[in-house]
Amino acid sequence: MPKNSLRASHASEYVEGDFPRYAWVRAGDQVYEARLSNSGSGEYNGYPILPHEAPGWLP
């Protein structure tokens, strides 16, 4: 999930190391947020969020 979000530039402007802190993706009616969990290796943990919690600019 995060790789698709990052490729589509749906990532936060805040970075930790070389990686954005957050990334988002919309899949149908569901929105997912991924948070950087390891800035050394670029690992993320993703989870569903409510639509109103997503950034307003997310398509």
PDB file of C-alpha atoms in Angstrom:
ATOM      1  CA  MET A   1       0.000   0.000   0.000  1.00  0.00           C
ATOM      2  CA  PRO A   2       2.581   2.674   0.871  1.00  0.00           C
ATOM      3  CA  LYS A   3       4.607   2.098  -2.306  1.00  0.00           C
ATOM      4  CA  ASN A   4       1.568   2.985  -4.411  1.00  0.00           C
ATOM      5  CA  SER A   5       0.944   6.064  -2.279  1.00  0.00           C
ATOM      6  CA  LEU A   6       4.530   7.222  -2.499  1.00  0.00           C
ATOM      7  CA  ARG A   7       4.667   6.693  -6.261  1.00  0.00           C
ATOM      8  CA  ALA A   8       1.506   8.759  -6.608  1.00  0.00           C
ATOM      9  CA  SER A   9       2.995  11.496  -4.379  1.00  0.00           C
ATOM     10  CA  HIS A  10       0.352  11.087  -1.703  1.00  0.00           C
ATOM     11  CA  ALA A  11       2.940  11.591   1.006  1.00  0.00           C
ATOM     12  CA  SER A  12       3.485  14.160   3.723  1.00  0.00           C
ATOM     13  CA  GLU A  13       6.059  16.886   3.340  1.00  0.00           C
ATOM     14  CA  TYR A  14       7.568  15.888   6.692  1.00  0.00           C
ATOM     15  CA  VAL A  15      10.440  13.458   6.331  1.00  0.00           C
ATOM     16  CA  GLU A  16      12.440  11.310   8.710  1.00  0.00           C
ATOM     17  CA  GLY A  17      15.764  10.424   7.161  1.00  0.00           C
ATOM     18  CA  ASP A  18      15.053   9.892   3.467  1.00  0.00           C
ATOM     19  CA  PHE A  19      11.384   8.930   3.808  1.00  0.00           C
ATOM     20  CA  PRO A  20       8.073  10.785   4.212  1.00  0.00           C
ATOM     21  CA  ARG A  21       6.586  10.333   7.683  1.00  0.00           C
ATOM     22  CA  TYR A  22       3.074   9.582   6.339  1.00  0.00           C
ATOM     23  CA  ALA A  23       1.486   8.341   3.127  1.00  0.00           C
ATOM     24  CA  TRP A  24      -2.171   7.957   2.169  1.00  0.00           C
ATOM     25  CA  VAL A  25      -4.125   6.054  -0.430  1.00  0.00           C
ATOM     26  CA  ARG A  26      -7.818   5.774  -1.226  1.00  0.00           C
ATOM     27  CA  ALA A  27      -9.069   2.366  -2.329  1.00  0.00           C
ATOM     28  CA  GLY A  28     -12.718   2.690  -3.258  1.00  0.00           C
ATOM     29  CA  ASP A  29     -14.503   4.148  -0.241  1.00  0.00           C
ATOM     30  CA  GLN A  30     -11.708   3.230   2.199  1.00  0.00           C
ATOM     31  CA  VAL A  31      -8.748   5.476   3.027  1.00  0.00           C
ATOM     32  CA  TYR A  32      -5.496   4.068   4.395  1.00  0.00           C
ATOM     33  CA  GLU A  33      -2.713   5.875   6.184  1.00  0.00           C
ATOM     34  CA  ALA A  34       0.808   4.529   6.475  1.00  0.00           C
ATOM     35  CA  ARG A  35       3.242   5.799   9.100  1.00  0.00           C
ATOM     36  CA  LEU A  36       6.972   5.411   8.822  1.00  0.00           C
ATOM     37  CA  SER A  37       8.041   2.898  11.459  1.00  0.00           C
ATOM     38  CA  ASN A  38      11.717   2.527  10.548  1.00  0.00           C
ATOM     39  CA  SER A  39      13.398   5.525   8.941  1.00  0.00           C
ATOM     40  CA  GLY A  40      16.612   3.569   8.366  1.00  0.00           C
ATOM     41  CA  SER A  41      15.012   0.965   6.115  1.00  0.00           C
ATOM     42  CA  GLY A  42      11.893   2.828   4.959  1.00  0.00           C
ATOM     43  CA  GLU A  43       9.392   0.452   6.577  1.00  0.00           C
ATOM     44  CA  TYR A  44       5.800   1.590   7.083  1.00  0.00           C
ATOM     45  CA  ASN A  45       2.809   0.358   9.075  1.00  0.00           C
ATOM     46  CA  GLY A  46      -0.519   0.969   7.363  1.00  0.00           C
ATOM     47  CA  TYR A  47      -4.041   1.067   8.730  1.00  0.00           C
ATOM     48  CA  PRO A  48      -7.513   2.194   7.649  1.00  0.00           C
ATOM     49  CA  ILE A  49      -8.720   5.641   8.700  1.00  0.00           C
ATOM     50  CA  LEU A  50     -12.067   7.400   8.478  1.00  0.00           C
ATOM     51  CA  PRO A  51     -12.580   9.457   5.313  1.00  0.00           C
ATOM     52  CA  HIS A  52     -12.767  12.747   7.269  1.00  0.00           C
ATOM     53  CA  GLU A  53      -9.329  12.011   8.783  1.00  0.00           C
ATOM     54  CA  ALA A  54      -7.669  12.002   5.346  1.00  0.00           C
ATOM     55  CA  PRO A  55      -5.953  15.097   3.941  1.00  0.00           C
ATOM     56  CA  GLY A  56      -8.426  17.270   2.040  1.00  0.00           C
ATOM     57  CA  TRP A  57      -6.289  17.136  -1.100  1.00  0.00           C
ATOM     58  CA  LEU A  58      -6.296  13.323  -1.315  1.00  0.00           C
ATOM     59  CA  PRO A  59      -8.105  12.262  -4.509  1.00  0.00           C
TER      60      PRO A  59
END
